[in-house]
Amino acid sequence: MAMAVAPQHRESSSSGSLNKHLTDNGKYVRYTSEQVEALERVYAECPKPSSLRRQQLIRECPILANIEPKQIKVWFQNRRCREKQRKESSRLQTVNRKLTAMNKLLMEENDRLQKQVSQLVCENGFMQQQLQTAPAAADASCDSAVTTPQHSLRDANNPAGLLSLAEETLAEFLSKATGTAVDWVQMPGMKPGPDSVGIFAISQRCSGVAARACGLVSLEPTKLAEILKDRQSWFRDCRNLEVFTVFPAGNGGTIELLYSQIYAPTTLAPARDFWTLRYTINLENGSLVVCERSLSGSGAGPNAAAAAQFVRAEMLPSGYLIRPCEGGGSIIHIVDHLNLQAWSVPEVLRPLYESSKAVAQKVTITALRHVRQIAHETSGEVVYGLGRQPAVLRTFSQRLSRGFNDAINGFNDDGWSLMNSDGAEDVIIAVNTTKNLISANNPAHSLSFLGGILCAKASMLLQNVPPAVLVRFLREHRSEWADFSVDAYSAASLKAGSYAYPGMRSMRFTGSQIIMPLGHTIEQEELLEVIRLEGHSFAQEDAFVSRDIHLLQICSGIDENAVGACSELVFAPIDEMFPDDAPLLPSGFRVIPLESKTKDAQEALTTNRTLDLTSSLEVGPVTNHASVDGSSCHLRSVLTIAFQFPFESNLQDNVATMARQYVRSVISSVQRVATAISPSGLNPALGPKLSAGSPEALTLAHWICQSYCYHLGAELLRSDSVGGDSVLKHLWHHPDAILCCSLEALPVFIFANQAGLDMLETTLVALQDITLDKIFDESGRKALFTDFAKLMQQGFACLPAGICMSTMGRNVSYEQAVSWKVLAAEENTVHCIAFSFVNWSFL
């Protein structure tokens, strides 16, 4: 080891055989490659070792014996600094590439809009000329327009005709993706920017409904095409996709004939199917195109009998234009143009089938989000829930959605048939005596029942109820609508040998619902989680036996700003061991928004809604602050409920009666909740738990800031931020993690700001089931208990740097933690204990 004094210049190069670091005394410490290797090994295990660990390192490594502990400390500081700079540089390069690509997309969009303006100017001039010409000329022009031949579809058995049709499809698709063939307008609520998914547009004044998306994805074009062509892997409403014929085109492309089936979203409408031609080809400019359109014939397809339960819909030229991007990745253009035959559904549902916004949210945006999710997972930046790979968690979500869709649609070829229904029943009972609960991969985990599966389902129209708010309330307040004994029955049915009819074993629900996050998509538009319901048996012999129930659940569409998005809450009982191939029997809710009766009423309501924490962070029902009268807005949506129950043959009638009564009870509860959260209704009670945006939270925010200033003689927030209602907003967005826990024998958290929720990787509802001792390790608990007497005596305490744990099991380091007593209005009353974790980060 060599040391030297550097009089003028500094150097911190990590290359070569020597590694130099500047100490506090201005001396260079030259490390040999062996010393650097030893230090790097320790850094990989612990980037921020304690003083004791550094001294232990010197004792254990003879090659570091002549280096002072302070110099070792400086090495680790410099190493952390270089790592931070490297990550920041990588992040900035990624942002720069994304901004460059987005700029290119915006320039192309600007060119397209300029062409569209020029076209509209020409059309306007032509119309003015027509108005000035003689009526005869106008009649001739009309006759000419009427007799213009429309291009007909070719015979599917003629390869030459199919190739010609494929080329026409390609040209029409490209004119929609990058041209002016469709009058595109920006999707409401989806503004382009560096943090957005992409650029989204919907059609206006065109045949059918259409949506378009443009975005940057860090995947190669061939990989993107492969993912998107497998429609069942990302489009949850796709029941079946069968490639009927494949043959190569003479120009190096591929032509496929496809038959696909799409689930109906409610019990009120039939499902759709498509008979299409798909054309895949590489263009001369290096772009890859996958385009598709419908073929003629309502009865065409590989299985006409299977199509009897479907309404044949039409796909106009649609597809994907994928261009390689400089520096890696691809720029993708997605177009979906459909005619969903709205005439075939009840009039109340026609706005859904005539909505370009619904197509955009359900298909176009979903496709772009899916490929971005895959790219994100491929980069290795995804945190796995309970040790599961993202692909496994995604499979769980897909299986839940597919099982729920199967229950709603009840196709005959799946074995479903209606039971005792004359068409006047408010609740439809369908039975399937051929269906088994099949495990995903392991037949040994599959369950077969002597009777089968029974489904109770219903659809209803809701007025003035925001779908996102309703689903969020159902998720966070399960006890308001669910019956624990029914959950226990479904859960017991999944365990071999423990089948029992409800009522045979009395159960008590403690009311505690613990939400354990498993994973979420990039923008958190979909959450996958495990729900634990705590219960105990009333039977004397089982009095001390836990009867907890575990549910696997997906929740989507809880963002109020997502215009036209469907909101869902789907769940299924699951074994507490949570095997990857667990059998699932999904039930749940789906709320689909319909277009407003009053033009732009929904947009007006959204625009005038107060942009405070209540509208974006509320975990309970949201209070309406709109200036638009609720009675004139007519926010309509369709709620679909489906619950599945396994049964034995001798109990079919009993289970059917129970299922019908239970679904009616759930409907009644949901109607009560919907009335309460409606803009024109009363707000339901929030219960004992604290909600962000509530008056209680605002009061607590004032107490937190005032108590901090009282005990520590400093301001937690700026003086201009603590007045009025703004204190809660500023506290919520404070960079330090601020948490409050109750003053009990076993303290539990009652409030946290956004940074606190991020640090613990939880939600406001799940937070209130986390005890204080669970987030600290052994040394942290000792430090807390040591300083607790000091905290209660002088009102505050400062904890040294340490490590705590999130609910996902990840270690979190913090430079300092400050705790203080939160005093109520009377300074002699302690309301709770607050903690502030300064400069926290995940290890």
PDB file of C-alpha atoms in Angstrom, residues 340-594:
ATOM      1  CA  LEU A 340     -69.143  -3.685 -32.979  1.00  0.00           C
ATOM      2  CA  GLN A 341     -72.691  -3.897 -34.395  1.00  0.00           C
ATOM      3  CA  ALA A 342     -74.305  -1.739 -31.724  1.00  0.00           C
ATOM      4  CA  TRP A 343     -77.776  -2.560 -33.138  1.00  0.00           C
ATOM      5  CA  SER A 344     -77.584  -6.005 -31.495  1.00  0.00           C
ATOM      6  CA  VAL A 345     -77.485  -4.776 -27.889  1.00  0.00           C
ATOM      7  CA  PRO A 346     -80.132  -3.069 -25.733  1.00  0.00           C
ATOM      8  CA  GLU A 347     -80.398   0.648 -26.319  1.00  0.00           C
ATOM      9  CA  VAL A 348     -79.017   1.472 -22.881  1.00  0.00           C
ATOM     10  CA  LEU A 349     -75.749  -0.282 -23.800  1.00  0.00           C
ATOM     11  CA  ARG A 350     -75.321   1.179 -27.285  1.00  0.00           C
ATOM     12  CA  PRO A 351     -73.199   4.128 -26.104  1.00  0.00           C
ATOM     13  CA  LEU A 352     -70.623   1.569 -24.928  1.00  0.00           C
ATOM     14  CA  TYR A 353     -70.464  -0.123 -28.338  1.00  0.00           C
ATOM     15  CA  GLU A 354     -70.316   3.253 -30.092  1.00  0.00           C
ATOM     16  CA  SER A 355     -67.566   4.703 -27.892  1.00  0.00           C
ATOM     17  CA  SER A 356     -64.060   5.219 -29.267  1.00  0.00           C
ATOM     18  CA  LYS A 357     -62.919   5.957 -25.721  1.00  0.00           C
ATOM     19  CA  ALA A 358     -63.962   2.473 -24.604  1.00  0.00           C
ATOM     20  CA  VAL A 359     -62.043   0.869 -27.492  1.00  0.00           C
ATOM     21  CA  ALA A 360     -59.013   2.983 -26.646  1.00  0.00           C
ATOM     22  CA  GLN A 361     -59.011   1.977 -22.985  1.00  0.00           C
ATOM     23  CA  LYS A 362     -59.905  -1.679 -23.510  1.00  0.00           C
ATOM     24  CA  VAL A 363     -57.700  -2.516 -26.500  1.00  0.00           C
ATOM     25  CA  THR A 364     -55.327   0.180 -27.767  1.00  0.00           C
ATOM     26  CA  ILE A 365     -53.944   1.584 -24.526  1.00  0.00           C
ATOM     27  CA  THR A 366     -53.911  -1.900 -23.001  1.00  0.00           C
ATOM     28  CA  ALA A 367     -51.704  -3.180 -25.838  1.00  0.00           C
ATOM     29  CA  LEU A 368     -49.164  -0.389 -25.427  1.00  0.00           C
ATOM     30  CA  ARG A 369     -49.123  -0.734 -21.656  1.00  0.00           C
ATOM     31  CA  HIS A 370     -48.599  -4.481 -21.913  1.00  0.00           C
ATOM     32  CA  VAL A 371     -45.520  -4.279 -24.135  1.00  0.00           C
ATOM     33  CA  ARG A 372     -44.083  -1.526 -21.929  1.00  0.00           C
ATOM     34  CA  GLN A 373     -44.691  -3.765 -18.904  1.00  0.00           C
ATOM     35  CA  ILE A 374     -42.850  -6.637 -20.589  1.00  0.00           C
ATOM     36  CA  ALA A 375     -39.971  -4.291 -21.454  1.00  0.00           C
ATOM     37  CA  HIS A 376     -39.877  -3.083 -17.841  1.00  0.00           C
ATOM     38  CA  GLU A 377     -39.757  -6.652 -16.538  1.00  0.00           C
ATOM     39  CA  THR A 378     -37.068  -7.591 -19.054  1.00  0.00           C
ATOM     40  CA  SER A 379     -34.874  -4.775 -17.748  1.00  0.00           C
ATOM     41  CA  GLY A 380     -34.806  -6.479 -14.333  1.00  0.00           C
ATOM     42  CA  GLU A 381     -36.192  -3.434 -12.476  1.00  0.00           C
ATOM     43  CA  VAL A 382     -39.358  -5.169 -11.263  1.00  0.00           C
ATOM     44  CA  VAL A 383     -39.657  -6.104  -7.594  1.00  0.00           C
ATOM     45  CA  TYR A 384     -41.125  -9.573  -7.196  1.00  0.00           C
ATOM     46  CA  GLY A 385     -43.984 -10.128  -4.754  1.00  0.00           C
ATOM     47  CA  LEU A 386     -43.563 -13.096  -2.376  1.00  0.00           C
ATOM     48  CA  GLY A 387     -40.652 -14.295  -4.500  1.00  0.00           C
ATOM     49  CA  ARG A 388     -42.820 -14.681  -7.622  1.00  0.00           C
ATOM     50  CA  GLN A 389     -41.548 -13.898 -11.087  1.00  0.00           C
ATOM     51  CA  PRO A 390     -43.559 -11.205 -12.924  1.00  0.00           C
ATOM     52  CA  ALA A 391     -44.707 -13.738 -15.536  1.00  0.00           C
ATOM     53  CA  VAL A 392     -46.232 -15.902 -12.772  1.00  0.00           C
ATOM     54  CA  LEU A 393     -48.056 -12.955 -11.236  1.00  0.00           C
ATOM     55  CA  ARG A 394     -49.275 -11.878 -14.674  1.00  0.00           C
ATOM     56  CA  THR A 395     -50.599 -15.397 -15.252  1.00  0.00           C
ATOM     57  CA  PHE A 396     -52.585 -15.187 -12.006  1.00  0.00           C
ATOM     58  CA  SER A 397     -54.176 -11.926 -13.195  1.00  0.00           C
ATOM     59  CA  GLN A 398     -55.039 -13.434 -16.564  1.00  0.00           C
ATOM     60  CA  ARG A 399     -56.583 -16.529 -14.977  1.00  0.00           C
ATOM     61  CA  LEU A 400     -58.707 -14.414 -12.639  1.00  0.00           C
ATOM     62  CA  SER A 401     -59.956 -12.267 -15.532  1.00  0.00           C
ATOM     63  CA  ARG A 402     -60.631 -15.241 -17.791  1.00  0.00           C
ATOM     64  CA  GLY A 403     -62.532 -17.150 -15.080  1.00  0.00           C
ATOM     65  CA  PHE A 404     -64.640 -14.073 -14.324  1.00  0.00           C
ATOM     66  CA  ASN A 405     -65.420 -13.545 -18.018  1.00  0.00           C
ATOM     67  CA  ASP A 406     -66.346 -17.221 -18.405  1.00  0.00           C
ATOM     68  CA  ALA A 407     -68.777 -16.869 -15.509  1.00  0.00           C
ATOM     69  CA  ILE A 408     -70.413 -13.741 -16.954  1.00  0.00           C
ATOM     70  CA  ASN A 409     -70.821 -15.170 -20.471  1.00  0.00           C
ATOM     71  CA  GLY A 410     -71.690 -18.787 -19.609  1.00  0.00           C
ATOM     72  CA  PHE A 411     -71.009 -20.319 -23.041  1.00  0.00           C
ATOM     73  CA  ASN A 412     -72.771 -23.553 -23.882  1.00  0.00           C
ATOM     74  CA  ASP A 413     -69.614 -25.141 -25.280  1.00  0.00           C
ATOM     75  CA  ASP A 414     -68.034 -24.692 -21.830  1.00  0.00           C
ATOM     76  CA  GLY A 415     -70.859 -26.687 -20.278  1.00  0.00           C
ATOM     77  CA  TRP A 416     -72.958 -23.836 -18.860  1.00  0.00           C
ATOM     78  CA  SER A 417     -76.764 -23.919 -18.844  1.00  0.00           C
ATOM     79  CA  LEU A 418     -79.416 -21.737 -17.218  1.00  0.00           C
ATOM     80  CA  MET A 419     -81.208 -23.077 -14.161  1.00  0.00           C
ATOM     81  CA  ASN A 420     -84.848 -22.360 -13.407  1.00  0.00           C
ATOM     82  CA  SER A 421     -84.961 -19.107 -15.323  1.00  0.00           C
ATOM     83  CA  ASP A 422     -88.033 -17.747 -17.070  1.00  0.00           C
ATOM     84  CA  GLY A 423     -86.357 -14.522 -18.116  1.00  0.00           C
ATOM     85  CA  ALA A 424     -87.963 -12.502 -15.324  1.00  0.00           C
ATOM     86  CA  GLU A 425     -85.387 -13.315 -12.659  1.00  0.00           C
ATOM     87  CA  ASP A 426     -83.304 -10.392 -11.433  1.00  0.00           C
ATOM     88  CA  VAL A 427     -80.482 -12.824 -10.625  1.00  0.00           C
ATOM     89  CA  ILE A 428     -79.468 -15.351 -13.282  1.00  0.00           C
ATOM     90  CA  ILE A 429     -78.429 -18.780 -12.038  1.00  0.00           C
ATOM     91  CA  ALA A 430     -76.227 -20.804 -14.379  1.00  0.00           C
ATOM     92  CA  VAL A 431     -74.882 -24.257 -13.639  1.00  0.00           C
ATOM     93  CA  ASN A 432     -71.972 -26.195 -15.063  1.00  0.00           C
ATOM     94  CA  THR A 433     -71.859 -29.897 -14.213  1.00  0.00           C
ATOM     95  CA  THR A 434     -68.883 -30.627 -16.449  1.00  0.00           C
ATOM     96  CA  LYS A 435     -66.425 -28.016 -15.222  1.00  0.00           C
ATOM     97  CA  ASN A 436     -63.536 -28.851 -12.919  1.00  0.00           C
ATOM     98  CA  LEU A 437     -61.266 -26.425 -11.163  1.00  0.00           C
ATOM     99  CA  ILE A 438     -58.151 -27.129 -13.175  1.00  0.00           C
ATOM    100  CA  SER A 439     -54.762 -26.204 -11.805  1.00  0.00           C
ATOM    101  CA  ALA A 440     -52.588 -24.170 -14.138  1.00  0.00           C
ATOM    102  CA  ASN A 441     -49.784 -26.728 -14.464  1.00  0.00           C
ATOM    103  CA  ASN A 442     -50.226 -29.497 -11.938  1.00  0.00           C
ATOM    104  CA  PRO A 443     -53.191 -31.897 -12.373  1.00  0.00           C
ATOM    105  CA  ALA A 444     -52.598 -33.117  -8.835  1.00  0.00           C
ATOM    106  CA  HIS A 445     -53.806 -29.742  -7.560  1.00  0.00           C
ATOM    107  CA  SER A 446     -56.965 -29.809  -9.672  1.00  0.00           C
ATOM    108  CA  LEU A 447     -60.307 -30.262  -7.924  1.00  0.00           C
ATOM    109  CA  SER A 448     -63.300 -32.088  -9.309  1.00  0.00           C
ATOM    110  CA  PHE A 449     -66.698 -31.784  -7.639  1.00  0.00           C
ATOM    111  CA  LEU A 450     -69.451 -34.372  -7.772  1.00  0.00           C
ATOM    112  CA  GLY A 451     -71.942 -31.684  -8.734  1.00  0.00           C
ATOM    113  CA  GLY A 452     -70.153 -28.862 -10.498  1.00  0.00           C
ATOM    114  CA  ILE A 453     -69.984 -25.064 -10.450  1.00  0.00           C
ATOM    115  CA  LEU A 454     -72.901 -22.698  -9.937  1.00  0.00           C
ATOM    116  CA  CYS A 455     -72.824 -19.025 -10.912  1.00  0.00           C
ATOM    117  CA  ALA A 456     -75.213 -16.322  -9.703  1.00  0.00           C
ATOM    118  CA  LYS A 457     -74.950 -13.155 -11.781  1.00  0.00           C
ATOM    119  CA  ALA A 458     -76.806  -9.931 -12.436  1.00  0.00           C
ATOM    120  CA  SER A 459     -76.405  -6.576 -14.193  1.00  0.00           C
ATOM    121  CA  MET A 460     -77.861  -3.249 -13.155  1.00  0.00           C
ATOM    122  CA  LEU A 461     -77.751   0.383 -14.269  1.00  0.00           C
ATOM    123  CA  LEU A 462     -76.173   2.955 -11.940  1.00  0.00           C
ATOM    124  CA  GLN A 463     -76.805   6.699 -12.089  1.00  0.00           C
ATOM    125  CA  ASN A 464     -74.336   9.395 -11.023  1.00  0.00           C
ATOM    126  CA  VAL A 465     -71.846   6.929  -9.515  1.00  0.00           C
ATOM    127  CA  PRO A 466     -68.171   7.243 -10.540  1.00  0.00           C
ATOM    128  CA  PRO A 467     -67.065   3.642 -11.300  1.00  0.00           C
ATOM    129  CA  ALA A 468     -63.552   4.165  -9.902  1.00  0.00           C
ATOM    130  CA  VAL A 469     -64.879   5.459  -6.580  1.00  0.00           C
ATOM    131  CA  LEU A 470     -67.366   2.615  -6.240  1.00  0.00           C
ATOM    132  CA  VAL A 471     -64.806  -0.126  -6.927  1.00  0.00           C
ATOM    133  CA  ARG A 472     -62.282   1.494  -4.621  1.00  0.00           C
ATOM    134  CA  PHE A 473     -64.853   1.535  -1.829  1.00  0.00           C
ATOM    135  CA  LEU A 474     -65.795  -2.112  -2.421  1.00  0.00           C
ATOM    136  CA  ARG A 475     -62.107  -3.044  -2.274  1.00  0.00           C
ATOM    137  CA  GLU A 476     -61.297  -1.165   0.910  1.00  0.00           C
ATOM    138  CA  HIS A 477     -64.545  -1.786   2.830  1.00  0.00           C
ATOM    139  CA  ARG A 478     -65.301  -5.429   2.173  1.00  0.00           C
ATOM    140  CA  SER A 479     -67.239  -5.792   5.421  1.00  0.00           C
ATOM    141  CA  GLU A 480     -69.847  -3.348   4.041  1.00  0.00           C
ATOM    142  CA  TRP A 481     -71.096  -5.890   1.498  1.00  0.00           C
ATOM    143  CA  ALA A 482     -69.479  -9.323   1.975  1.00  0.00           C
ATOM    144  CA  ASP A 483     -70.672 -12.221   4.130  1.00  0.00           C
ATOM    145  CA  PHE A 484     -67.778 -13.947   5.855  1.00  0.00           C
ATOM    146  CA  SER A 485     -69.603 -17.285   6.041  1.00  0.00           C
ATOM    147  CA  VAL A 486     -69.973 -17.325   2.245  1.00  0.00           C
ATOM    148  CA  ASP A 487     -66.274 -16.579   1.839  1.00  0.00           C
ATOM    149  CA  ALA A 488     -65.530 -19.371   4.299  1.00  0.00           C
ATOM    150  CA  TYR A 489     -67.741 -21.760   2.332  1.00  0.00           C
ATOM    151  CA  SER A 490     -65.949 -21.008  -0.936  1.00  0.00           C
ATOM    152  CA  ALA A 491     -62.546 -21.282   0.713  1.00  0.00           C
ATOM    153  CA  ALA A 492     -63.403 -24.599   2.380  1.00  0.00           C
ATOM    154  CA  SER A 493     -64.599 -25.985  -0.935  1.00  0.00           C
ATOM    155  CA  LEU A 494     -61.092 -25.592  -2.327  1.00  0.00           C
ATOM    156  CA  LYS A 495     -59.644 -27.962   0.262  1.00  0.00           C
ATOM    157  CA  ALA A 496     -60.090 -31.665  -0.399  1.00  0.00           C
ATOM    158  CA  GLY A 497     -62.154 -33.354   2.289  1.00  0.00           C
ATOM    159  CA  SER A 498     -63.313 -30.130   3.939  1.00  0.00           C
ATOM    160  CA  TYR A 499     -66.399 -29.472   1.802  1.00  0.00           C
ATOM    161  CA  ALA A 500     -69.327 -28.217   3.853  1.00  0.00           C
ATOM    162  CA  TYR A 501     -72.538 -26.349   3.226  1.00  0.00           C
ATOM    163  CA  PRO A 502     -72.770 -22.875   4.833  1.00  0.00           C
ATOM    164  CA  GLY A 503     -74.254 -23.069   8.287  1.00  0.00           C
ATOM    165  CA  MET A 504     -72.705 -26.416   9.220  1.00  0.00           C
ATOM    166  CA  ARG A 505     -69.848 -24.613  11.012  1.00  0.00           C
ATOM    167  CA  SER A 506     -70.497 -21.239  12.620  1.00  0.00           C
ATOM    168  CA  MET A 507     -67.819 -18.662  12.004  1.00  0.00           C
ATOM    169  CA  ARG A 508     -67.100 -15.217  13.396  1.00  0.00           C
ATOM    170  CA  PHE A 509     -65.550 -12.515  11.245  1.00  0.00           C
ATOM    171  CA  THR A 510     -63.305 -10.176  13.243  1.00  0.00           C
ATOM    172  CA  GLY A 511     -63.786  -7.380  10.717  1.00  0.00           C
ATOM    173  CA  SER A 512     -60.083  -7.158  10.007  1.00  0.00           C
ATOM    174  CA  GLN A 513     -59.062  -7.143   6.347  1.00  0.00           C
ATOM    175  CA  ILE A 514     -55.348  -7.130   5.580  1.00  0.00           C
ATOM    176  CA  ILE A 515     -54.289  -6.249   2.038  1.00  0.00           C
ATOM    177  CA  MET A 516     -50.909  -7.692   1.079  1.00  0.00           C
ATOM    178  CA  PRO A 517     -49.622  -6.281  -2.245  1.00  0.00           C
ATOM    179  CA  LEU A 518     -48.159  -8.759  -4.708  1.00  0.00           C
ATOM    180  CA  GLY A 519     -47.459  -6.539  -7.678  1.00  0.00           C
ATOM    181  CA  HIS A 520     -48.798  -3.850  -9.930  1.00  0.00           C
ATOM    182  CA  THR A 521     -48.374  -2.568 -13.454  1.00  0.00           C
ATOM    183  CA  ILE A 522     -46.083   0.362 -14.229  1.00  0.00           C
ATOM    184  CA  GLU A 523     -48.800   3.000 -13.914  1.00  0.00           C
ATOM    185  CA  GLN A 524     -50.599   1.070 -11.164  1.00  0.00           C
ATOM    186  CA  GLU A 525     -53.763   0.869 -13.241  1.00  0.00           C
ATOM    187  CA  GLU A 526     -54.008  -2.761 -12.060  1.00  0.00           C
ATOM    188  CA  LEU A 527     -53.157  -4.143  -8.616  1.00  0.00           C
ATOM    189  CA  LEU A 528     -52.618  -7.802  -7.715  1.00  0.00           C
ATOM    190  CA  GLU A 529     -52.883  -8.568  -4.014  1.00  0.00           C
ATOM    191  CA  VAL A 530     -53.673 -11.182  -1.401  1.00  0.00           C
ATOM    192  CA  ILE A 531     -56.476 -10.406   1.052  1.00  0.00           C
ATOM    193  CA  ARG A 532     -56.435 -12.025   4.466  1.00  0.00           C
ATOM    194  CA  LEU A 533     -59.740 -12.105   6.335  1.00  0.00           C
ATOM    195  CA  GLU A 534     -59.381 -12.947  10.003  1.00  0.00           C
ATOM    196  CA  GLY A 535     -61.973 -15.290  11.431  1.00  0.00           C
ATOM    197  CA  HIS A 536     -62.503 -17.773  14.263  1.00  0.00           C
ATOM    198  CA  SER A 537     -64.875 -20.666  14.827  1.00  0.00           C
ATOM    199  CA  PHE A 538     -67.699 -20.482  17.357  1.00  0.00           C
ATOM    200  CA  ALA A 539     -67.319 -24.203  18.082  1.00  0.00           C
ATOM    201  CA  GLN A 540     -65.807 -24.805  21.529  1.00  0.00           C
ATOM    202  CA  GLU A 541     -63.285 -27.332  20.277  1.00  0.00           C
ATOM    203  CA  ASP A 542     -62.032 -24.889  17.623  1.00  0.00           C
ATOM    204  CA  ALA A 543     -62.202 -21.727  19.710  1.00  0.00           C
ATOM    205  CA  PHE A 544     -58.472 -21.094  19.549  1.00  0.00           C
ATOM    206  CA  VAL A 545     -57.990 -22.246  15.955  1.00  0.00           C
ATOM    207  CA  SER A 546     -57.474 -19.514  13.398  1.00  0.00           C
ATOM    208  CA  ARG A 547     -59.901 -19.639  10.488  1.00  0.00           C
ATOM    209  CA  ASP A 548     -58.279 -16.981   8.351  1.00  0.00           C
ATOM    210  CA  ILE A 549     -59.357 -16.844   4.720  1.00  0.00           C
ATOM    211  CA  HIS A 550     -57.040 -15.813   1.903  1.00  0.00           C
ATOM    212  CA  LEU A 551     -58.259 -14.306  -1.366  1.00  0.00           C
ATOM    213  CA  LEU A 552     -56.251 -13.605  -4.494  1.00  0.00           C
ATOM    214  CA  GLN A 553     -57.566 -10.341  -5.936  1.00  0.00           C
ATOM    215  CA  ILE A 554     -57.042  -7.990  -8.861  1.00  0.00           C
ATOM    216  CA  CYS A 555     -58.307  -4.433  -8.814  1.00  0.00           C
ATOM    217  CA  SER A 556     -58.207  -2.195 -11.882  1.00  0.00           C
ATOM    218  CA  GLY A 557     -59.639   1.079 -13.131  1.00  0.00           C
ATOM    219  CA  ILE A 558     -59.545   3.002  -9.843  1.00  0.00           C
ATOM    220  CA  ASP A 559     -58.101   6.138 -11.447  1.00  0.00           C
ATOM    221  CA  GLU A 560     -60.930   8.658 -11.757  1.00  0.00           C
ATOM    222  CA  ASN A 561     -59.102  10.540 -14.504  1.00  0.00           C
ATOM    223  CA  ALA A 562     -59.043   7.567 -16.913  1.00  0.00           C
ATOM    224  CA  VAL A 563     -61.888   8.514 -19.269  1.00  0.00           C
ATOM    225  CA  GLY A 564     -63.868   5.530 -20.527  1.00  0.00           C
ATOM    226  CA  ALA A 565     -61.956   2.998 -18.406  1.00  0.00           C
ATOM    227  CA  CYS A 566     -63.716  -0.051 -16.968  1.00  0.00           C
ATOM    228  CA  SER A 567     -63.328  -0.653 -13.208  1.00  0.00           C
ATOM    229  CA  GLU A 568     -63.087  -4.197 -11.848  1.00  0.00           C
ATOM    230  CA  LEU A 569     -62.676  -6.034  -8.559  1.00  0.00           C
ATOM    231  CA  VAL A 570     -62.187  -9.786  -9.085  1.00  0.00           C
ATOM    232  CA  PHE A 571     -61.163 -12.228  -6.379  1.00  0.00           C
ATOM    233  CA  ALA A 572     -60.943 -15.965  -5.697  1.00  0.00           C
ATOM    234  CA  PRO A 573     -60.252 -18.025  -2.563  1.00  0.00           C
ATOM    235  CA  ILE A 574     -56.731 -19.398  -2.468  1.00  0.00           C
ATOM    236  CA  ASP A 575     -54.778 -21.698  -0.213  1.00  0.00           C
ATOM    237  CA  GLU A 576     -52.552 -19.896   2.295  1.00  0.00           C
ATOM    238  CA  MET A 577     -49.542 -21.704   0.796  1.00  0.00           C
ATOM    239  CA  PHE A 578     -50.282 -19.839  -2.437  1.00  0.00           C
ATOM    240  CA  PRO A 579     -48.880 -22.360  -4.967  1.00  0.00           C
ATOM    241  CA  ASP A 580     -48.153 -21.086  -8.469  1.00  0.00           C
ATOM    242  CA  ASP A 581     -50.623 -23.572  -9.967  1.00  0.00           C
ATOM    243  CA  ALA A 582     -53.431 -23.051  -7.450  1.00  0.00           C
ATOM    244  CA  PRO A 583     -56.973 -23.669  -8.791  1.00  0.00           C
ATOM    245  CA  LEU A 584     -59.080 -20.494  -8.959  1.00  0.00           C
ATOM    246  CA  LEU A 585     -62.830 -19.852  -8.905  1.00  0.00           C
ATOM    247  CA  PRO A 586     -63.185 -16.083  -9.517  1.00  0.00           C
ATOM    248  CA  SER A 587     -66.070 -13.835  -8.492  1.00  0.00           C
ATOM    249  CA  GLY A 588     -66.400 -10.091  -8.438  1.00  0.00           C
ATOM    250  CA  PHE A 589     -67.670  -6.793  -9.820  1.00  0.00           C
ATOM    251  CA  ARG A 590     -67.294  -4.916 -13.098  1.00  0.00           C
ATOM    252  CA  VAL A 591     -68.446  -1.314 -13.554  1.00  0.00           C
ATOM    253  CA  ILE A 592     -68.499   0.020 -17.120  1.00  0.00           C
ATOM    254  CA  PRO A 593     -69.045   3.744 -17.732  1.00  0.00           C
ATOM    255  CA  LEU A 594     -71.481   4.816 -20.436  1.00  0.00           C
TER     256      LEU A 594
END
